[in-house]
Amino acid sequence: MKPVSSPTTDAVAPSGEPAAPVPPSTRRERVGWYFYDWANSAFSTTVIAVFLSPYLTDIAKHAADCAGDNQSCDGKLLHPLGIPVAPDSFYPYVLSLSVILQVLVLPVVGALTDRTHQRRRLLALFAYIGAAATIGFFFLTGSNYLLGGALFVVANLAFGASVVVYNSFLPSLGGPDDRDRISSIGWGIGYVGGGLLLLINLVAYLLAGDDTDTQLLVARASLASAGVWWAIFTSMPLAMLKDPQPHHVLRTTGSALTGGFKQLGQTLRGLRLFPLTLVFLVIYLIYNDGVQTVIGVASQYAAEYLKLDTGVRSTTILIVQFTAFLGAVITARIARAIGARKTVLGSLVLWAIIVGAAYFLPVGKGLPFLILGAALGTVLGCTQALTRSLYSQLIPDGKEGEYFGFYEISDKGTSWIGPLVFGLSFQLTNSYQTAIISIVAFFVIGFFGLLFIPMRRAIIAAGNTPPHKL
């Protein structure tokens, strides 16, 4: 069956016919691509994972005029745009707003990416907007919580948009048998880059001592450093990558942005012609929600149930970053031997075992948690890197940007399901152990869902050539 076409649309490769071979990329292009992961991972680790949540919450508490040594906020509310908001809820609400905007914007960014032969310019636009907003955190002081919220929304939206453009380069960098390795190296280098800057910032924070003013200055500088890092290292992919030529896109008059909306509409209508790609995306949505939930609640589980201090939790975050690099590199070799799909299936089994093991961790003992963090990091690098390369095989030729826009939504826009299950489990049982074990279901469902997808048939249906080993 052929995708729907019209007089204004270039035809894509018919289902069952492999797309034209991918021209070999140069080592320079691949290295440039790897280093955008190195550049943007600083935002994920330093800003989102560690520093922004407590710092912006503290700003919000000052704005609400909270009192006491622990800044108790009982009865104190903020009123952004006239809406009553508890200070402790401000950051989660801002995070949710940024995710909602990503859901609306990222598919359009993907469509725009497919229409232009200037992808590097799009990458530069989104990366530098995000980096500039992140650098702006240095000027966030006092009680200006609205500035902090606005900067984060802009930065996180630009971050997601830049990743859509970045991922769209992957199919042009290697053939079906090379993408597992290329994707894994990119993920691995990103973990090292994000972990290195986070290590520097955590050391600076520890050296600040107990002086509150110094701690706040270091926190602001750490947040801004992620933007500087992001901006500086983005210059490498911009200088080293080449723009793939756009093809198989909707030809329309008017602006590129208007054309992007029209092309997105066509893709949504045509998605039914690639049902196995859609099923894969749904299965990824499920098990990735489990992954994101574990990452999101691990610190809370460690603090509230295991009673571990900030030093142990921060050390674990660093361990996860560097072991994820090893996991990405090692599992790329495993995937070359047995296939990416089998390797991802194995990683989902390991996820279930690791989360199950968290149920039995002893309270007050840091070493077992550190060991489990190392195991988590290893399997994290495998799951994320190889899922991306698998998905790239299921994308119809010329639709890389749009389909990676949907992929990024599955990453950012649906991670509320797992936290909801975790929260309801705790509320019903008053047990953190029961809450954490409930997340195993996401990996079990993901395993069987991926197991029963006929991947070779799905890849051929998308018009691509399957790798030798799946």
CSV table of N, CA, C and O in Angstrom, one decimal, residues 385-452:
chain,number,residue,atom,x,y,z
A,385,ALA,N,19.4,4.8,24.4
A,385,ALA,CA,20.1,4.9,23.2
A,385,ALA,C,19.6,3.9,22.1
A,385,ALA,O,19.4,4.3,20.9
A,386,LEU,N,19.3,2.7,22.5
A,386,LEU,CA,18.9,1.7,21.5
A,386,LEU,C,17.4,1.9,21.0
A,386,LEU,O,17.1,1.6,19.9
A,387,THR,N,16.6,2.4,21.9
A,387,THR,CA,15.2,2.7,21.5
A,387,THR,C,15.2,3.8,20.5
A,387,THR,O,14.4,3.7,19.5
A,388,ARG,N,16.0,4.8,20.6
A,388,ARG,CA,16.1,5.8,19.6
A,388,ARG,C,16.5,5.3,18.2
A,388,ARG,O,16.0,5.6,17.2
A,389,SER,N,17.5,4.4,18.2
A,389,SER,CA,18.0,3.9,17.0
A,389,SER,C,17.0,2.9,16.3
A,389,SER,O,16.8,2.9,15.1
A,390,LEU,N,16.3,2.2,17.2
A,390,LEU,CA,15.2,1.3,16.7
A,390,LEU,C,14.1,2.1,16.0
A,390,LEU,O,13.6,1.8,15.0
A,391,TYR,N,13.7,3.2,16.7
A,391,TYR,CA,12.6,4.1,16.2
A,391,TYR,C,13.0,4.7,14.9
A,391,TYR,O,12.2,4.9,14.0
A,392,SER,N,14.3,5.0,14.7
A,392,SER,CA,14.8,5.7,13.5
A,392,SER,C,14.6,4.7,12.3
A,392,SER,O,14.4,5.2,11.1
A,393,GLN,N,14.5,3.4,12.5
A,393,GLN,CA,14.3,2.5,11.4
A,393,GLN,C,12.8,2.4,11.0
A,393,GLN,O,12.5,1.9,9.9
A,394,LEU,N,11.9,2.9,11.8
A,394,LEU,CA,10.5,2.9,11.6
A,394,LEU,C,9.9,4.1,11.0
A,394,LEU,O,8.7,4.3,10.8
A,395,ILE,N,10.8,5.1,10.7
A,395,ILE,CA,10.3,6.4,10.2
A,395,ILE,C,10.3,6.4,8.6
A,395,ILE,O,11.4,6.1,8.0
A,396,PRO,N,9.2,6.8,8.0
A,396,PRO,CA,9.2,6.9,6.5
A,396,PRO,C,10.2,7.9,6.0
A,396,PRO,O,10.5,8.9,6.7
A,397,ASP,N,10.9,7.6,4.9
A,397,ASP,CA,11.9,8.5,4.4
A,397,ASP,C,11.4,9.9,4.2
A,397,ASP,O,10.3,10.1,3.6
A,398,GLY,N,12.1,10.9,4.7
A,398,GLY,CA,11.7,12.3,4.5
A,398,GLY,C,10.8,12.9,5.6
A,398,GLY,O,10.4,14.0,5.6
A,399,LYS,N,10.5,12.0,6.6
A,399,LYS,CA,9.6,12.4,7.7
A,399,LYS,C,10.3,12.4,9.1
A,399,LYS,O,9.7,12.3,10.1
A,400,GLU,N,11.6,12.5,9.1
A,400,GLU,CA,12.4,12.3,10.3
A,400,GLU,C,12.1,13.3,11.4
A,400,GLU,O,11.9,13.0,12.5
A,401,GLY,N,12.0,14.6,11.0
A,401,GLY,CA,11.7,15.6,11.9
A,401,GLY,C,10.3,15.4,12.6
A,401,GLY,O,10.2,15.5,13.8
A,402,GLU,N,9.3,15.2,11.8
A,402,GLU,CA,7.9,15.1,12.3
A,402,GLU,C,7.8,13.9,13.3
A,402,GLU,O,7.3,14.0,14.3
A,403,TYR,N,8.4,12.7,12.8
A,403,TYR,CA,8.2,11.5,13.6
A,403,TYR,C,9.1,11.6,14.9
A,403,TYR,O,8.7,11.1,16.0
A,404,PHE,N,10.2,12.3,14.9
A,404,PHE,CA,11.0,12.5,16.1
A,404,PHE,C,10.3,13.6,17.0
A,404,PHE,O,10.5,13.6,18.2
A,405,GLY,N,9.5,14.4,16.4
A,405,GLY,CA,8.6,15.3,17.2
A,405,GLY,C,7.7,14.6,18.0
A,405,GLY,O,7.5,14.8,19.2
A,406,PHE,N,7.0,13.6,17.4
A,406,PHE,CA,6.1,12.7,18.2
A,406,PHE,C,6.9,11.9,19.2
A,406,PHE,O,6.4,11.7,20.3
A,407,TYR,N,8.1,11.5,18.9
A,407,TYR,CA,8.9,10.7,19.8
A,407,TYR,C,9.2,11.5,21.0
A,407,TYR,O,9.2,11.0,22.2
A,408,GLU,N,9.6,12.7,20.8
A,408,GLU,CA,10.0,13.6,21.9
A,408,GLU,C,8.8,13.9,22.8
A,408,GLU,O,8.9,14.0,24.0
A,409,ILE,N,7.6,14.0,22.2
A,409,ILE,CA,6.4,14.1,23.0
A,409,ILE,C,6.2,12.9,23.9
A,409,ILE,O,5.8,13.0,25.1
A,410,SER,N,6.4,11.7,23.4
A,410,SER,CA,6.3,10.5,24.2
A,410,SER,C,7.3,10.5,25.3
A,410,SER,O,7.0,10.0,26.4
A,411,ASP,N,8.4,11.2,25.2
A,411,ASP,CA,9.4,11.3,26.2
A,411,ASP,C,8.9,12.3,27.3
A,411,ASP,O,8.9,12.1,28.5
A,412,LYS,N,8.6,13.5,26.8
A,412,LYS,CA,8.3,14.6,27.7
A,412,LYS,C,6.8,14.7,28.1
A,412,LYS,O,6.5,15.1,29.2
A,413,GLY,N,5.9,14.4,27.2
A,413,GLY,CA,4.5,14.8,27.4
A,413,GLY,C,3.7,13.7,28.1
A,413,GLY,O,2.5,14.0,28.4
A,414,THR,N,4.2,12.6,28.4
A,414,THR,CA,3.4,11.5,29.0
A,414,THR,C,3.9,11.0,30.3
A,414,THR,O,3.4,9.9,30.8
A,415,SER,N,4.9,11.6,30.9
A,415,SER,CA,5.5,11.0,32.1
A,415,SER,C,4.7,11.3,33.3
A,415,SER,O,5.2,11.3,34.4
A,416,TRP,N,3.4,11.7,33.2
A,416,TRP,CA,2.6,11.9,34.3
A,416,TRP,C,1.9,10.6,34.8
A,416,TRP,O,1.4,10.5,35.9
A,417,ILE,N,1.9,9.6,33.9
A,417,ILE,CA,1.1,8.3,34.2
A,417,ILE,C,1.8,7.6,35.4
A,417,ILE,O,1.2,7.2,36.4
A,418,GLY,N,3.2,7.4,35.2
A,418,GLY,CA,3.9,6.7,36.3
A,418,GLY,C,3.9,7.4,37.6
A,418,GLY,O,3.6,6.8,38.7
A,419,PRO,N,4.1,8.8,37.7
A,419,PRO,CA,4.0,9.5,38.9
A,419,PRO,C,2.6,9.4,39.5
A,419,PRO,O,2.5,9.3,40.8
A,420,LEU,N,1.6,9.3,38.7
A,420,LEU,CA,0.2,9.2,39.2
A,420,LEU,C,0.0,7.8,39.9
A,420,LEU,O,-0.5,7.7,41.0
A,421,VAL,N,0.5,6.8,39.2
A,421,VAL,CA,0.5,5.4,39.8
A,421,VAL,C,1.2,5.4,41.1
A,421,VAL,O,0.8,4.8,42.1
A,422,PHE,N,2.4,5.9,41.1
A,422,PHE,CA,3.2,6.0,42.3
A,422,PHE,C,2.5,6.7,43.4
A,422,PHE,O,2.4,6.2,44.6
A,423,GLY,N,1.9,7.9,43.1
A,423,GLY,CA,1.3,8.6,44.1
A,423,GLY,C,0.0,7.9,44.7
A,423,GLY,O,-0.2,7.9,45.9
A,424,LEU,N,-0.8,7.4,43.8
A,424,LEU,CA,-2.0,6.7,44.2
A,424,LEU,C,-1.6,5.4,45.0
A,424,LEU,O,-2.3,5.1,46.1
A,425,SER,N,-0.6,4.7,44.6
A,425,SER,CA,-0.2,3.5,45.4
A,425,SER,C,0.2,3.9,46.8
A,425,SER,O,-0.1,3.2,47.8
A,426,PHE,N,1.0,5.0,46.9
A,426,PHE,CA,1.4,5.5,48.3
A,426,PHE,C,0.2,5.9,49.1
A,426,PHE,O,0.1,5.6,50.3
A,427,GLN,N,-0.7,6.7,48.4
A,427,GLN,CA,-1.9,7.2,49.2
A,427,GLN,C,-2.8,6.1,49.7
A,427,GLN,O,-3.3,6.1,50.8
A,428,LEU,N,-2.9,5.0,48.9
A,428,LEU,CA,-3.8,3.9,49.3
A,428,LEU,C,-3.2,3.0,50.3
A,428,LEU,O,-3.9,2.3,51.1
A,429,THR,N,-1.8,2.9,50.3
A,429,THR,CA,-1.2,1.9,51.2
A,429,THR,C,-0.3,2.6,52.3
A,429,THR,O,0.1,1.9,53.2
A,430,ASN,N,0.0,3.9,52.1
A,430,ASN,CA,0.9,4.6,53.0
A,430,ASN,C,2.3,3.9,53.0
A,430,ASN,O,2.9,3.9,54.1
A,431,SER,N,2.7,3.3,51.9
A,431,SER,CA,3.9,2.5,51.9
A,431,SER,C,4.7,2.9,50.6
A,431,SER,O,4.3,2.8,49.5
A,432,TYR,N,5.9,3.5,50.9
A,432,TYR,CA,6.8,3.8,49.8
A,432,TYR,C,7.3,2.5,49.0
A,432,TYR,O,7.5,2.6,47.8
A,433,GLN,N,7.4,1.4,49.8
A,433,GLN,CA,7.8,0.2,49.1
A,433,GLN,C,6.8,-0.3,48.1
A,433,GLN,O,7.1,-0.7,47.0
A,434,THR,N,5.5,-0.2,48.5
A,434,THR,CA,4.4,-0.6,47.6
A,434,THR,C,4.4,0.3,46.4
A,434,THR,O,4.2,-0.1,45.2
A,435,ALA,N,4.6,1.6,46.6
A,435,ALA,CA,4.6,2.6,45.6
A,435,ALA,C,5.7,2.4,44.5
A,435,ALA,O,5.4,2.4,43.3
A,436,ILE,N,6.9,2.0,45.0
A,436,ILE,CA,8.0,1.8,44.1
A,436,ILE,C,7.8,0.5,43.3
A,436,ILE,O,8.1,0.5,42.1
A,437,ILE,N,7.3,-0.5,43.9
A,437,ILE,CA,7.1,-1.8,43.2
A,437,ILE,C,6.0,-1.7,42.2
A,437,ILE,O,6.0,-2.5,41.2
A,438,SER,N,5.1,-0.7,42.3
A,438,SER,CA,4.0,-0.6,41.3
A,438,SER,C,4.6,-0.2,40.0
A,438,SER,O,3.9,-0.5,38.9
A,439,ILE,N,5.7,0.4,39.9
A,439,ILE,CA,6.3,0.9,38.7
A,439,ILE,C,6.8,-0.3,37.8
A,439,ILE,O,7.0,-0.2,36.6
A,440,VAL,N,7.0,-1.5,38.4
A,440,VAL,CA,7.5,-2.7,37.7
A,440,VAL,C,6.5,-3.0,36.5
A,440,VAL,O,6.9,-3.5,35.5
A,441,ALA,N,5.2,-2.7,36.7
A,441,ALA,CA,4.2,-3.0,35.7
A,441,ALA,C,4.5,-2.3,34.4
A,441,ALA,O,4.2,-2.9,33.3
A,442,PHE,N,5.1,-1.1,34.4
A,442,PHE,CA,5.4,-0.4,33.2
A,442,PHE,C,6.4,-1.2,32.3
A,442,PHE,O,6.3,-1.3,31.1
A,443,PHE,N,7.4,-1.8,33.0
A,443,PHE,CA,8.4,-2.6,32.3
A,443,PHE,C,7.9,-3.9,31.8
A,443,PHE,O,8.3,-4.4,30.7
A,444,VAL,N,7.0,-4.5,32.6
A,444,VAL,CA,6.4,-5.8,32.2
A,444,VAL,C,5.5,-5.6,30.9
A,444,VAL,O,5.6,-6.3,29.9
A,445,ILE,N,4.7,-4.6,30.9
A,445,ILE,CA,3.8,-4.3,29.8
A,445,ILE,C,4.7,-3.9,28.6
A,445,ILE,O,4.5,-4.4,27.5
A,446,GLY,N,5.7,-3.1,28.8
A,446,GLY,CA,6.6,-2.7,27.7
A,446,GLY,C,7.3,-3.9,27.1
A,446,GLY,O,7.5,-4.0,25.9
A,447,PHE,N,7.8,-4.8,28.0
A,447,PHE,CA,8.5,-6.0,27.5
A,447,PHE,C,7.6,-6.8,26.5
A,447,PHE,O,8.0,-7.1,25.4
A,448,PHE,N,6.4,-7.2,27.0
A,448,PHE,CA,5.5,-8.0,26.1
A,448,PHE,C,5.0,-7.3,24.9
A,448,PHE,O,4.8,-7.8,23.8
A,449,GLY,N,4.8,-5.9,25.1
A,449,GLY,CA,4.4,-5.2,23.9
A,449,GLY,C,5.5,-5.2,22.8
A,449,GLY,O,5.2,-5.4,21.6
A,450,LEU,N,6.7,-4.9,23.2
A,450,LEU,CA,7.8,-4.9,22.2
A,450,LEU,C,8.1,-6.3,21.7
A,450,LEU,O,8.4,-6.4,20.5
A,451,LEU,N,7.9,-7.3,22.5
A,451,LEU,CA,8.2,-8.7,22.1
A,451,LEU,C,7.3,-9.1,20.9
A,451,LEU,O,7.7,-9.8,20.0
A,452,PHE,N,6.0,-8.6,21.0
A,452,PHE,CA,5.1,-9.1,19.9
A,452,PHE,C,5.0,-8.1,18.7
A,452,PHE,O,4.2,-8.4,17.9
